[in-house]
PDB file of N, CA and C in Angstrom:
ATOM      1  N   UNK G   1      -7.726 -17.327 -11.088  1.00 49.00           N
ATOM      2  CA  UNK G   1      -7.582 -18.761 -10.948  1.00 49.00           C
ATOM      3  C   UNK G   1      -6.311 -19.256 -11.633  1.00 49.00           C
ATOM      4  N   UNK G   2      -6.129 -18.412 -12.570  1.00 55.00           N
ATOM      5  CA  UNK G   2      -4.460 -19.136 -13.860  1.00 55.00           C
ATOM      6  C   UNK G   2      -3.300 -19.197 -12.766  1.00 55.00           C
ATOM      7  N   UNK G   3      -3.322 -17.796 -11.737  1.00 57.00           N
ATOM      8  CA  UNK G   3      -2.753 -17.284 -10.979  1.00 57.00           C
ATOM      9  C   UNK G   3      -2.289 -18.709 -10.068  1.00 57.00           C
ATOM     10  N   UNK G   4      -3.337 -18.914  -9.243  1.00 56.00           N
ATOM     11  CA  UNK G   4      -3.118 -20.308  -8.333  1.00 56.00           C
ATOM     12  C   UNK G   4      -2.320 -21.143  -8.884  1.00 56.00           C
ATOM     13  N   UNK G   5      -2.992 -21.998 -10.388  1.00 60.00           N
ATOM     14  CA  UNK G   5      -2.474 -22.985 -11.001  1.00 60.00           C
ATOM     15  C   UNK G   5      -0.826 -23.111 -11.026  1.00 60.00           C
ATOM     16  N   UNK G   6      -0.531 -21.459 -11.611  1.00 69.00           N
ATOM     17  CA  UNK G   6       0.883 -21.281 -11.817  1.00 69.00           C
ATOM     18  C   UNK G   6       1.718 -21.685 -10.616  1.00 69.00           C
ATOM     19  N   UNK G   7       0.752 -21.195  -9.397  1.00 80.00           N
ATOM     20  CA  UNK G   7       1.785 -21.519  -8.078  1.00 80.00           C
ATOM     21  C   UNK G   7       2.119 -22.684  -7.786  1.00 80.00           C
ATOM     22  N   UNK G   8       0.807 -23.667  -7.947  1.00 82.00           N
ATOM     23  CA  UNK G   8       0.771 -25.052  -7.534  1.00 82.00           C
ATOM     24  C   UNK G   8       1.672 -25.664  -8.505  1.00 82.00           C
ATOM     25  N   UNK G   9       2.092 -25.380  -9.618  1.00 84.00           N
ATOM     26  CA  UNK G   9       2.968 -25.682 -10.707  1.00 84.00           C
ATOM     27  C   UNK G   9       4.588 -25.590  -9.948  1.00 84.00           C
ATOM     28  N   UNK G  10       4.627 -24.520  -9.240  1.00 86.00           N
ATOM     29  CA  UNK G  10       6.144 -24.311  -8.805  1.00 86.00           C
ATOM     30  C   UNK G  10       6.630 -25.103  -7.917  1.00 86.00           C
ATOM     31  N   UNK G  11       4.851 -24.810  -6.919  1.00 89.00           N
ATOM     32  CA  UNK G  11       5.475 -25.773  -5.827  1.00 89.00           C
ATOM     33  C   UNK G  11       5.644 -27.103  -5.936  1.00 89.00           C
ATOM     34  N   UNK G  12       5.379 -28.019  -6.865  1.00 88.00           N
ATOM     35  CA  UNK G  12       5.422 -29.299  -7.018  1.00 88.00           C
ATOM     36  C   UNK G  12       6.801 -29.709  -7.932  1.00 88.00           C
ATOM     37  N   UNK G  13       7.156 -28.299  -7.879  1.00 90.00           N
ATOM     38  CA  UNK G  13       8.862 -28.935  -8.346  1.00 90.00           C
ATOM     39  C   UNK G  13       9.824 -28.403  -7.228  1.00 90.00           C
ATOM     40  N   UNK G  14       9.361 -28.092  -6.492  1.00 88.00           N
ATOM     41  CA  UNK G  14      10.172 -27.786  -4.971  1.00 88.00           C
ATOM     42  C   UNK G  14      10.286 -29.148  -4.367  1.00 88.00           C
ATOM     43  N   UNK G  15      11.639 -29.555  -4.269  1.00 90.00           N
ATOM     44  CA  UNK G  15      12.151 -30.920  -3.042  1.00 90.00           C
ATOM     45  C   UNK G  15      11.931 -31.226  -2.300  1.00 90.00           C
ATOM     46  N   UNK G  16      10.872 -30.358  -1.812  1.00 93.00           N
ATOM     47  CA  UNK G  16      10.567 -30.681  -0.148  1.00 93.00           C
ATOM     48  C   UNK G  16       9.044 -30.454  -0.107  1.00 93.00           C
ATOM     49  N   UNK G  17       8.336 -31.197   0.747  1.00 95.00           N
ATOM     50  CA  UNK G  17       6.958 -31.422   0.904  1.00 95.00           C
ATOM     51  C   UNK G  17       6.295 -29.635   1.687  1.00 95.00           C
ATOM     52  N   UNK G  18       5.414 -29.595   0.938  1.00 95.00           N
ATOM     53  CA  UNK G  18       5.339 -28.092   1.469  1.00 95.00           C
ATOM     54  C   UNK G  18       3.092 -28.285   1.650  1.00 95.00           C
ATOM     55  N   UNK G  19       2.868 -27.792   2.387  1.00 95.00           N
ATOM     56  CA  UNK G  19       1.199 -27.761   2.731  1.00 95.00           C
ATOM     57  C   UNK G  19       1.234 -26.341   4.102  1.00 95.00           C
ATOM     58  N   UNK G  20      -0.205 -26.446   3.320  1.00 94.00           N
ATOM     59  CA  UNK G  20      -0.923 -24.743   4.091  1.00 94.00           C
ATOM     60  C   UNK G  20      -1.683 -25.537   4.771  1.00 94.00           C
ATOM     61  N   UNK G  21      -1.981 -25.164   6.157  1.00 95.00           N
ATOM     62  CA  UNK G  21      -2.934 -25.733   7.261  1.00 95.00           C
ATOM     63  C   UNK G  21      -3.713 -24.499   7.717  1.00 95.00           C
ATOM     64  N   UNK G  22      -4.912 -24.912   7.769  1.00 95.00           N
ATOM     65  CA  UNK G  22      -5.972 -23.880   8.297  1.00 95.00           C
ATOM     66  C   UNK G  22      -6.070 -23.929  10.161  1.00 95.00           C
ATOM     67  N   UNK G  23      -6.072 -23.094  10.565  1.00 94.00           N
ATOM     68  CA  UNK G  23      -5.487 -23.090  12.340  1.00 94.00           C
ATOM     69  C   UNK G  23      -7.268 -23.368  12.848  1.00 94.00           C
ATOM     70  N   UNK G  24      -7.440 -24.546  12.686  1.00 94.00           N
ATOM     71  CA  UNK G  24      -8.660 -25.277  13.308  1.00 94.00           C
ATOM     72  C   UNK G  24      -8.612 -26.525  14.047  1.00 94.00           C
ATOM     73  N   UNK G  25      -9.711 -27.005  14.519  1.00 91.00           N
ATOM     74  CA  UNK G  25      -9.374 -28.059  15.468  1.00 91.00           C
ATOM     75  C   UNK G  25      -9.123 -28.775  14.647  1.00 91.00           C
ATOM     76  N   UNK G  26      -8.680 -29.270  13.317  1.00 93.00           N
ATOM     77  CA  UNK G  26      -8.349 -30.415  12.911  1.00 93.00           C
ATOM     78  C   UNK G  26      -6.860 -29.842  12.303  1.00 93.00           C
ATOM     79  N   UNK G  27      -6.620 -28.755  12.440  1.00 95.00           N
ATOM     80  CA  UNK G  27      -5.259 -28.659  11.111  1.00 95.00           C
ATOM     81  C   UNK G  27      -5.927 -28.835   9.313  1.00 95.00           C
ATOM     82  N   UNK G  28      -7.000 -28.381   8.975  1.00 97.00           N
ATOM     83  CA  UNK G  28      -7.316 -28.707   7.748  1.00 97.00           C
ATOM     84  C   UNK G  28      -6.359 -27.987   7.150  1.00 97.00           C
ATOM     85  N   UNK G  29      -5.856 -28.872   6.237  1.00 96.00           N
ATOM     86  CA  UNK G  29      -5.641 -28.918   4.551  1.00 96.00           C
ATOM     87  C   UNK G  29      -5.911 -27.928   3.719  1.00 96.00           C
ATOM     88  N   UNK G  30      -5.237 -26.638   3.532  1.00 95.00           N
ATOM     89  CA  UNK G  30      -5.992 -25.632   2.211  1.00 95.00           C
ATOM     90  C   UNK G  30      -5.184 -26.315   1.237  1.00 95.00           C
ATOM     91  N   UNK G  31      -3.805 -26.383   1.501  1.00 94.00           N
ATOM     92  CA  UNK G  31      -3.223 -26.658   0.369  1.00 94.00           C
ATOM     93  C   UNK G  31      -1.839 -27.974   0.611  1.00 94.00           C
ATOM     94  N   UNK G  32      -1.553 -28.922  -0.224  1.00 95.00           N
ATOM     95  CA  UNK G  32      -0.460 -29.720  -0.114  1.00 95.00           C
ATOM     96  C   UNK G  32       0.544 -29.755  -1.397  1.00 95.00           C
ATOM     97  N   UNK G  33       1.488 -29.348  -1.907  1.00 95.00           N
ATOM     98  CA  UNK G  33       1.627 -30.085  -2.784  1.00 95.00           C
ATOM     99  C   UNK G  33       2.206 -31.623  -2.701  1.00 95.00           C
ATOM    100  N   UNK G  34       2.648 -31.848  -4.753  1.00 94.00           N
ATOM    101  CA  UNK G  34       2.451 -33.187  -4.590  1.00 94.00           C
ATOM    102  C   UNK G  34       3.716 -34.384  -3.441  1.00 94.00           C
ATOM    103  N   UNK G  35       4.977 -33.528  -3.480  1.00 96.00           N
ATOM    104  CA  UNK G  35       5.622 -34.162  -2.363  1.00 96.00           C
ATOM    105  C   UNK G  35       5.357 -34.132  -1.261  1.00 96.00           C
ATOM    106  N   UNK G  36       4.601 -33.593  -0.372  1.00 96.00           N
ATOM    107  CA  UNK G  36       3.895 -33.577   0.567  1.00 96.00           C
ATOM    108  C   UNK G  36       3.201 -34.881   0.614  1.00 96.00           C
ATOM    109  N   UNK G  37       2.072 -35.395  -0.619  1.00 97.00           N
ATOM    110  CA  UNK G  37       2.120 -36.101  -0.301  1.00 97.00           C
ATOM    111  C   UNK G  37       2.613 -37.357  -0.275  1.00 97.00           C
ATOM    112  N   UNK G  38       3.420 -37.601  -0.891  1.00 97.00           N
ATOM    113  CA  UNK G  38       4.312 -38.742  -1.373  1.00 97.00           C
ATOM    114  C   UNK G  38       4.933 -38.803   0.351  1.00 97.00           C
ATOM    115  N   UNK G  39       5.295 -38.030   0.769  1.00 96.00           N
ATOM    116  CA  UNK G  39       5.819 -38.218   1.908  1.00 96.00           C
ATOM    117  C   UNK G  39       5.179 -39.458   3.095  1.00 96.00           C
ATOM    118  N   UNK G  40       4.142 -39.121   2.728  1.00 97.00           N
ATOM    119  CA  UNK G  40       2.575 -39.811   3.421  1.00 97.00           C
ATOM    120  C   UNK G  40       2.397 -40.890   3.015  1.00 97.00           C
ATOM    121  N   UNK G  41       2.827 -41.346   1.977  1.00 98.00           N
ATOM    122  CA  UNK G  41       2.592 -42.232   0.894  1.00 98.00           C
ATOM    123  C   UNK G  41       1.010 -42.157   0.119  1.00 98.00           C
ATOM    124  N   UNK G  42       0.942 -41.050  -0.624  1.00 98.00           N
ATOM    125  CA  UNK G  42      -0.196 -40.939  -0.821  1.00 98.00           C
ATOM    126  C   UNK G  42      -0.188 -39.974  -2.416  1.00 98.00           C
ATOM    127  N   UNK G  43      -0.895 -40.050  -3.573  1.00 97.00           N
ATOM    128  CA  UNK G  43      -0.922 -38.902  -4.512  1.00 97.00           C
ATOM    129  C   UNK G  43      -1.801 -38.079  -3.912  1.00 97.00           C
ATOM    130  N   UNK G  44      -1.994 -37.324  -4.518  1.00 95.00           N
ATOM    131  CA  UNK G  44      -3.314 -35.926  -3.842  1.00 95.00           C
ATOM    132  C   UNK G  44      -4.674 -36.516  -4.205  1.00 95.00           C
ATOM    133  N   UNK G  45      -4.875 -37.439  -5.271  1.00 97.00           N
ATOM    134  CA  UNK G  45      -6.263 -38.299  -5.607  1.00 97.00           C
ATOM    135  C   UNK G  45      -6.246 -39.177  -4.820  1.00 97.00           C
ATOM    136  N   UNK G  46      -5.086 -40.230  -4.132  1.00 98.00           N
ATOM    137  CA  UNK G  46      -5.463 -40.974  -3.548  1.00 98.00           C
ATOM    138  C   UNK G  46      -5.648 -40.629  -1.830  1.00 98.00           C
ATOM    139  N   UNK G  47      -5.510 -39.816  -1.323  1.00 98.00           N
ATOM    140  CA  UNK G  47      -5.204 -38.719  -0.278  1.00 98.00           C
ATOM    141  C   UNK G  47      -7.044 -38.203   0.113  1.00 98.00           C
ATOM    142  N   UNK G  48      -7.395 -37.688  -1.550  1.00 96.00           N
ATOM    143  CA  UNK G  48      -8.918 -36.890  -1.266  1.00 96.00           C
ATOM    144  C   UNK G  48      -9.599 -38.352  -0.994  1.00 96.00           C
ATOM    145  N   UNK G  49      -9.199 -39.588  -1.978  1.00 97.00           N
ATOM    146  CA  UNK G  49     -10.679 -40.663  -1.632  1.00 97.00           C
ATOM    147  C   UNK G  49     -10.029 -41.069  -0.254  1.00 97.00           C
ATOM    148  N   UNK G  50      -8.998 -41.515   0.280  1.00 97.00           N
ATOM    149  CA  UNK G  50      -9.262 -41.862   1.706  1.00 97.00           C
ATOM    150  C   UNK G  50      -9.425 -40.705   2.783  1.00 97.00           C
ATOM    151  N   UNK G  51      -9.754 -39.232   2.301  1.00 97.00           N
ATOM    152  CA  UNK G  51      -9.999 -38.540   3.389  1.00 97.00           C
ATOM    153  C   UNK G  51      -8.757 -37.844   4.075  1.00 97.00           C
ATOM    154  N   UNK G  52      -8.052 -38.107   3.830  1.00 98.00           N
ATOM    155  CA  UNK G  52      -6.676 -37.176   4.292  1.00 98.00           C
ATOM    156  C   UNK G  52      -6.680 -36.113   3.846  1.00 98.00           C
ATOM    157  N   UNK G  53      -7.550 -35.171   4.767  1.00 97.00           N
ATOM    158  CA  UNK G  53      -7.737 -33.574   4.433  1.00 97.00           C
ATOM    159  C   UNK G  53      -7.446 -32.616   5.468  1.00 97.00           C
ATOM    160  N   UNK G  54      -6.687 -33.693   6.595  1.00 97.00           N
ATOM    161  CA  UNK G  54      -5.851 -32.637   7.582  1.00 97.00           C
ATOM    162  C   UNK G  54      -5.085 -33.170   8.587  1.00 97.00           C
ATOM    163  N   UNK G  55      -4.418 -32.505   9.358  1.00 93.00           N
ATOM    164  CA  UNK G  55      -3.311 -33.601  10.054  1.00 93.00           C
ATOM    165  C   UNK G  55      -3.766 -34.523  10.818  1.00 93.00           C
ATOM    166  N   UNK G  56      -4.879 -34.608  11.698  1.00 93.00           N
ATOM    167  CA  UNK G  56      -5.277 -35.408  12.259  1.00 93.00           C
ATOM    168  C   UNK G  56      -5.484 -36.371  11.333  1.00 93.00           C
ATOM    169  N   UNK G  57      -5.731 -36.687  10.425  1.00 96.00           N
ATOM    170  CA  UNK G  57      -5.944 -37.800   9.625  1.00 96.00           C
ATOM    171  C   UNK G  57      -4.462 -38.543   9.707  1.00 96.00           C
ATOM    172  N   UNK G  58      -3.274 -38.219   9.956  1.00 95.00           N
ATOM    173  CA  UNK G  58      -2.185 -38.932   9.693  1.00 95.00           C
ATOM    174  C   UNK G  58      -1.432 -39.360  11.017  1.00 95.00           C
ATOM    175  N   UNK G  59      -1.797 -38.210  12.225  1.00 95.00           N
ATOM    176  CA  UNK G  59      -1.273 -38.728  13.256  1.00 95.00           C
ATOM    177  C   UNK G  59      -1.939 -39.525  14.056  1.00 95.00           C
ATOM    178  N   UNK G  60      -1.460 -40.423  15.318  1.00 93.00           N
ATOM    179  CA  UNK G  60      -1.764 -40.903  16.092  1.00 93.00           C
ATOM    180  C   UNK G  60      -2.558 -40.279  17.451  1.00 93.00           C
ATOM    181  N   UNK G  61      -3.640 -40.253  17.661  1.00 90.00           N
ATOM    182  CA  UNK G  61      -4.105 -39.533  18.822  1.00 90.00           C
ATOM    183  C   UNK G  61      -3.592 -38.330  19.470  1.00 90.00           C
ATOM    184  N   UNK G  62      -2.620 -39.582  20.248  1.00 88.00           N
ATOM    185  CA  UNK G  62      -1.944 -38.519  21.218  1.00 88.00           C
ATOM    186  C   UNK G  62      -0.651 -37.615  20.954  1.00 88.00           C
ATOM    187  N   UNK G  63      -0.694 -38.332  19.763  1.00 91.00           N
ATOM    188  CA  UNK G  63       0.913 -37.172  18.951  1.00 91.00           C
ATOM    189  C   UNK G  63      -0.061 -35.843  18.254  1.00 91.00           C
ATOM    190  N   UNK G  64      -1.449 -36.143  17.942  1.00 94.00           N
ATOM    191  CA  UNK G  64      -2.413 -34.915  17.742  1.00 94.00           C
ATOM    192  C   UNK G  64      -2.512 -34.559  18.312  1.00 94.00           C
ATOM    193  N   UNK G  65      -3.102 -34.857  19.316  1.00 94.00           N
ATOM    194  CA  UNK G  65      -2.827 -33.391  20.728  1.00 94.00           C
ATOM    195  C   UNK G  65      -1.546 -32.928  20.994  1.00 94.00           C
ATOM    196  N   UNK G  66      -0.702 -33.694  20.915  1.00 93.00           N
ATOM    197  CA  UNK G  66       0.621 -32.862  21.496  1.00 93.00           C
ATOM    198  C   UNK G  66       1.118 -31.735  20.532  1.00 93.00           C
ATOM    199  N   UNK G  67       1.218 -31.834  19.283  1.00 94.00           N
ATOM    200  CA  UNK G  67       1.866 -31.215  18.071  1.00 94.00           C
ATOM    201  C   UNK G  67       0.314 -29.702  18.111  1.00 94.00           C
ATOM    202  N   UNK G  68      -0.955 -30.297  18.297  1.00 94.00           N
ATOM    203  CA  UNK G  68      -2.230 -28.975  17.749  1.00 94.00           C
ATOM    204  C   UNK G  68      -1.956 -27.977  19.216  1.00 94.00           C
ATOM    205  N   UNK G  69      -1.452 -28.837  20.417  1.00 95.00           N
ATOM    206  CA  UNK G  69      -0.892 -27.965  21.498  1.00 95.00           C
ATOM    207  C   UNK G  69       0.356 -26.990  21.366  1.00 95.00           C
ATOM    208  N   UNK G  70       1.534 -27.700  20.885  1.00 95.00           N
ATOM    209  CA  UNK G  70       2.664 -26.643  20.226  1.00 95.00           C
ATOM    210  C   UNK G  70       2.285 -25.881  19.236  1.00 95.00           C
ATOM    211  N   UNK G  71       1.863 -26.192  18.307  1.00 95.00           N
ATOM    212  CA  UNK G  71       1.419 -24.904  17.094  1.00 95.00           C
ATOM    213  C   UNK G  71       0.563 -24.021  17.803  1.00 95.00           C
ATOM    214  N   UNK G  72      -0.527 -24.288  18.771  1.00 95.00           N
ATOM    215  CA  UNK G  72      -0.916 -23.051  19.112  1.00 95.00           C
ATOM    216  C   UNK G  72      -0.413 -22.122  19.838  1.00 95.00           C
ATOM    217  N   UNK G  73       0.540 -22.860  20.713  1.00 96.00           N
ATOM    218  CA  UNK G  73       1.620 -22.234  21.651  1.00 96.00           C
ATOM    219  C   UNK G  73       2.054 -21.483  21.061  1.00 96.00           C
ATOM    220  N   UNK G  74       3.042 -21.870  19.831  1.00 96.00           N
ATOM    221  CA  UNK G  74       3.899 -20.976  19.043  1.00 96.00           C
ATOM    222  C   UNK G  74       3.362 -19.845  18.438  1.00 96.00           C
ATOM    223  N   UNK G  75       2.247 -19.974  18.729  1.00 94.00           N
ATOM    224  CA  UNK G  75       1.339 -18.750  17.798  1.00 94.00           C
ATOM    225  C   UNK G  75       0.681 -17.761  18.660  1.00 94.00           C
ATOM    226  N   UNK G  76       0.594 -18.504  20.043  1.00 96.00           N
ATOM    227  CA  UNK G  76       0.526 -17.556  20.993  1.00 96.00           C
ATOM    228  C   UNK G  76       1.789 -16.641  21.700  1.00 96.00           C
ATOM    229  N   UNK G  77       3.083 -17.748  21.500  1.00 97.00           N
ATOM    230  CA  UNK G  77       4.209 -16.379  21.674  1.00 97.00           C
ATOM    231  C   UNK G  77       4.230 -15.579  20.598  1.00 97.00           C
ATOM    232  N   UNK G  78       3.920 -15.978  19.435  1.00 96.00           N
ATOM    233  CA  UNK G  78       3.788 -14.641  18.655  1.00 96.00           C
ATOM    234  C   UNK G  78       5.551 -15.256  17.527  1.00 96.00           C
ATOM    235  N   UNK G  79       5.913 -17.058  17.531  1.00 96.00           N
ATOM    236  CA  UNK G  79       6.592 -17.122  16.403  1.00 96.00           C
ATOM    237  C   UNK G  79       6.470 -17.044  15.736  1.00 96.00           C
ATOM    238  N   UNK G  80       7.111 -16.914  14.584  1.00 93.00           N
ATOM    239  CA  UNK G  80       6.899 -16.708  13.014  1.00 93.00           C
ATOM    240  C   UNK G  80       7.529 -18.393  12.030  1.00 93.00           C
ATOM    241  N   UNK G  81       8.507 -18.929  12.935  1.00 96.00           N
ATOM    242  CA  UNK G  81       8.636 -19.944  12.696  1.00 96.00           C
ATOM    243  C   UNK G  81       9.407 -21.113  13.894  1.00 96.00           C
ATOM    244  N   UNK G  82       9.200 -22.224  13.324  1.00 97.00           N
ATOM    245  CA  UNK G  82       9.418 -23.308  14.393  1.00 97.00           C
ATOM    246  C   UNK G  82       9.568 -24.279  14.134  1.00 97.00           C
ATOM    247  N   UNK G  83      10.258 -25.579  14.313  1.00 96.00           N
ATOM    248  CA  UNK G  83      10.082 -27.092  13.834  1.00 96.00           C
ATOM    249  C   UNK G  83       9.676 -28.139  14.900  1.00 96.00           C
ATOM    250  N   UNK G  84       8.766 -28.882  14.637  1.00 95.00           N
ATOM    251  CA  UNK G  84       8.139 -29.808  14.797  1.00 95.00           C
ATOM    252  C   UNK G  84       8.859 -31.195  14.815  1.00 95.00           C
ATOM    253  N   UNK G  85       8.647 -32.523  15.855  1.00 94.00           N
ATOM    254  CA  UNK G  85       9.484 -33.913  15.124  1.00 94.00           C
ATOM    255  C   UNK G  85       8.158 -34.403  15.723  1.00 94.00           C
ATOM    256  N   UNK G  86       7.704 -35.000  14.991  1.00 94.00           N
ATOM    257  CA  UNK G  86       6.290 -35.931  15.445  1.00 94.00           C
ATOM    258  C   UNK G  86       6.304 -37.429  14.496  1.00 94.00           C
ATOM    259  N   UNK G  87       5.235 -38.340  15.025  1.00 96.00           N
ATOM    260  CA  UNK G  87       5.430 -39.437  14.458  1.00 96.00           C
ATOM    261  C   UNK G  87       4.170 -39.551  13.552  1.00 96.00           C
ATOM    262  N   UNK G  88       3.795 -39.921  12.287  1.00 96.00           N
ATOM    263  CA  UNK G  88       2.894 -40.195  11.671  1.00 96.00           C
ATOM    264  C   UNK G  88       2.777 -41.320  10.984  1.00 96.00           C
ATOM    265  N   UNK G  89       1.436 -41.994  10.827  1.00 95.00           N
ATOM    266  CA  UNK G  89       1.329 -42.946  10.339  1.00 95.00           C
ATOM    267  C   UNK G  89       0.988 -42.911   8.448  1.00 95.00           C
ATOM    268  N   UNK G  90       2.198 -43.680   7.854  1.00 97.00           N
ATOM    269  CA  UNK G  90       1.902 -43.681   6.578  1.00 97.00           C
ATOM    270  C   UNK G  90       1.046 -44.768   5.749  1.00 97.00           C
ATOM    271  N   UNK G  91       0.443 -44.193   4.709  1.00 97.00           N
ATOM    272  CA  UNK G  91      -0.661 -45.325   3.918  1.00 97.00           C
ATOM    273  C   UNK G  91      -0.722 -46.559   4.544  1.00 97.00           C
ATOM    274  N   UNK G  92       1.446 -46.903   4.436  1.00 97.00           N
ATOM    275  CA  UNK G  92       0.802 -48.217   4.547  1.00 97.00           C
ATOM    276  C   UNK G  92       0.857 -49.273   5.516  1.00 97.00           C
ATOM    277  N   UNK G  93       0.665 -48.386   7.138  1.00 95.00           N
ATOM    278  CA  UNK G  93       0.282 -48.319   8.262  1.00 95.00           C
ATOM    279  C   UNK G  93       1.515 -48.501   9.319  1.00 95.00           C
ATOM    280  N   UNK G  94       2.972 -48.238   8.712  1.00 96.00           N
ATOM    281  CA  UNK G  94       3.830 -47.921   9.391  1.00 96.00           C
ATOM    282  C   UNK G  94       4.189 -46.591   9.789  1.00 96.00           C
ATOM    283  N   UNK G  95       3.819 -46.975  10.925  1.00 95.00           N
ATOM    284  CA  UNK G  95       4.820 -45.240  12.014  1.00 95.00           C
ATOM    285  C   UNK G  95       6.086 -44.904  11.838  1.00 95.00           C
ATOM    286  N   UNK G  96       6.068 -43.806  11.314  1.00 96.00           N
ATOM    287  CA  UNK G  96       7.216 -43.053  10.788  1.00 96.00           C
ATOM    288  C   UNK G  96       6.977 -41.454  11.624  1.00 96.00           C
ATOM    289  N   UNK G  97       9.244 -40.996  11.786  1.00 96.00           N
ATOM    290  CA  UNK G  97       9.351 -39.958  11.869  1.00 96.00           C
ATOM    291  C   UNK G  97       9.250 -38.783  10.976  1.00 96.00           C
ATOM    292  N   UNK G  98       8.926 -37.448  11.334  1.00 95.00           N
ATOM    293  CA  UNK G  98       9.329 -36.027  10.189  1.00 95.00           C
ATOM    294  C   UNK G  98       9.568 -35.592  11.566  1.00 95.00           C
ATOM    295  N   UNK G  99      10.851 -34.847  10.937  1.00 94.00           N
ATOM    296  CA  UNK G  99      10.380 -33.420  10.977  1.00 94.00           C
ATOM    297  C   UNK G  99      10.642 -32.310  10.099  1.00 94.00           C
ATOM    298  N   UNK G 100       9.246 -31.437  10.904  1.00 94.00           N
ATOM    299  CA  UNK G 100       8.805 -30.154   9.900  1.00 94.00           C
ATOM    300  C   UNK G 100       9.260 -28.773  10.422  1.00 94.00           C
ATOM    301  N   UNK G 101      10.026 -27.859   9.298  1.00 94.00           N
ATOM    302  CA  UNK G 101       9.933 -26.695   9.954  1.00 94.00           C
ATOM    303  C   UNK G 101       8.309 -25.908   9.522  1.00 94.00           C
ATOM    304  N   UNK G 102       8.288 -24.906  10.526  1.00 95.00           N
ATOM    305  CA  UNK G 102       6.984 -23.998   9.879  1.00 95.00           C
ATOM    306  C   UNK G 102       6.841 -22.899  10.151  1.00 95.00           C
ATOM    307  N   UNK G 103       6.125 -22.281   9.074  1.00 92.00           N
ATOM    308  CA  UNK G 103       6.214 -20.942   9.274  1.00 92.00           C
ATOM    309  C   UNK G 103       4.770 -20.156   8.767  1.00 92.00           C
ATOM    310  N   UNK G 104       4.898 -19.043   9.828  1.00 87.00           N
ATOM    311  CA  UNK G 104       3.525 -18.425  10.210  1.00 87.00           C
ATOM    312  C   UNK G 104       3.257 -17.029   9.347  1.00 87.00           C
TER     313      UNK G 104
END
């Protein structure tokens, strides 16, 4: 367990928003760190009480289907990595661009 801690320690001084997604129908959440969520406008406490525990929680419908359709694609050609530009909605209910690279 010290093991984890140490990691989550590194990654939250890394510049760039970094999260592990579990390849399910929702995109769950194993892991975010904390710029990740700031990105969102969100801390990781305020993130768990409103429920933001996977991507569908941030996108818009139909930008969820389109983006859970490319990641599986990409995983069915067999990439290892890829970037994403999708629109998500932040805390504080303005639609905003990212994009993400990712890797498998």
């Amino acid at each position: 367990m010290e093991a984890v801690l140490d990691y989550s320690k590194i990654l939250d001084t890394v510049p760039c928003g970094i999260c592990q997604v579990l390849l399910d129908t929702d995109l769950t959440m194993l892991y975010a760190n904390q710029l990740y969520y700031k990105i969102y406008g969100y801390t990781p406490q305020s993130a768990k009480e409103k429920g933001f525990s996977n991507a569908k929680f941030i996108l818009p419908e139909s930008d969820y289907l389109y983006i859970k359709r490319e990641v599986f694609q990409h995983i069915r050609n067999g990439d290892r990595e890829f970037q994403l530009e999708y629109r998500y909605e932040h805390s504080s209910g303005k639609l905003m661009w990212l994009l993400v690279r990712c890797f498998l």
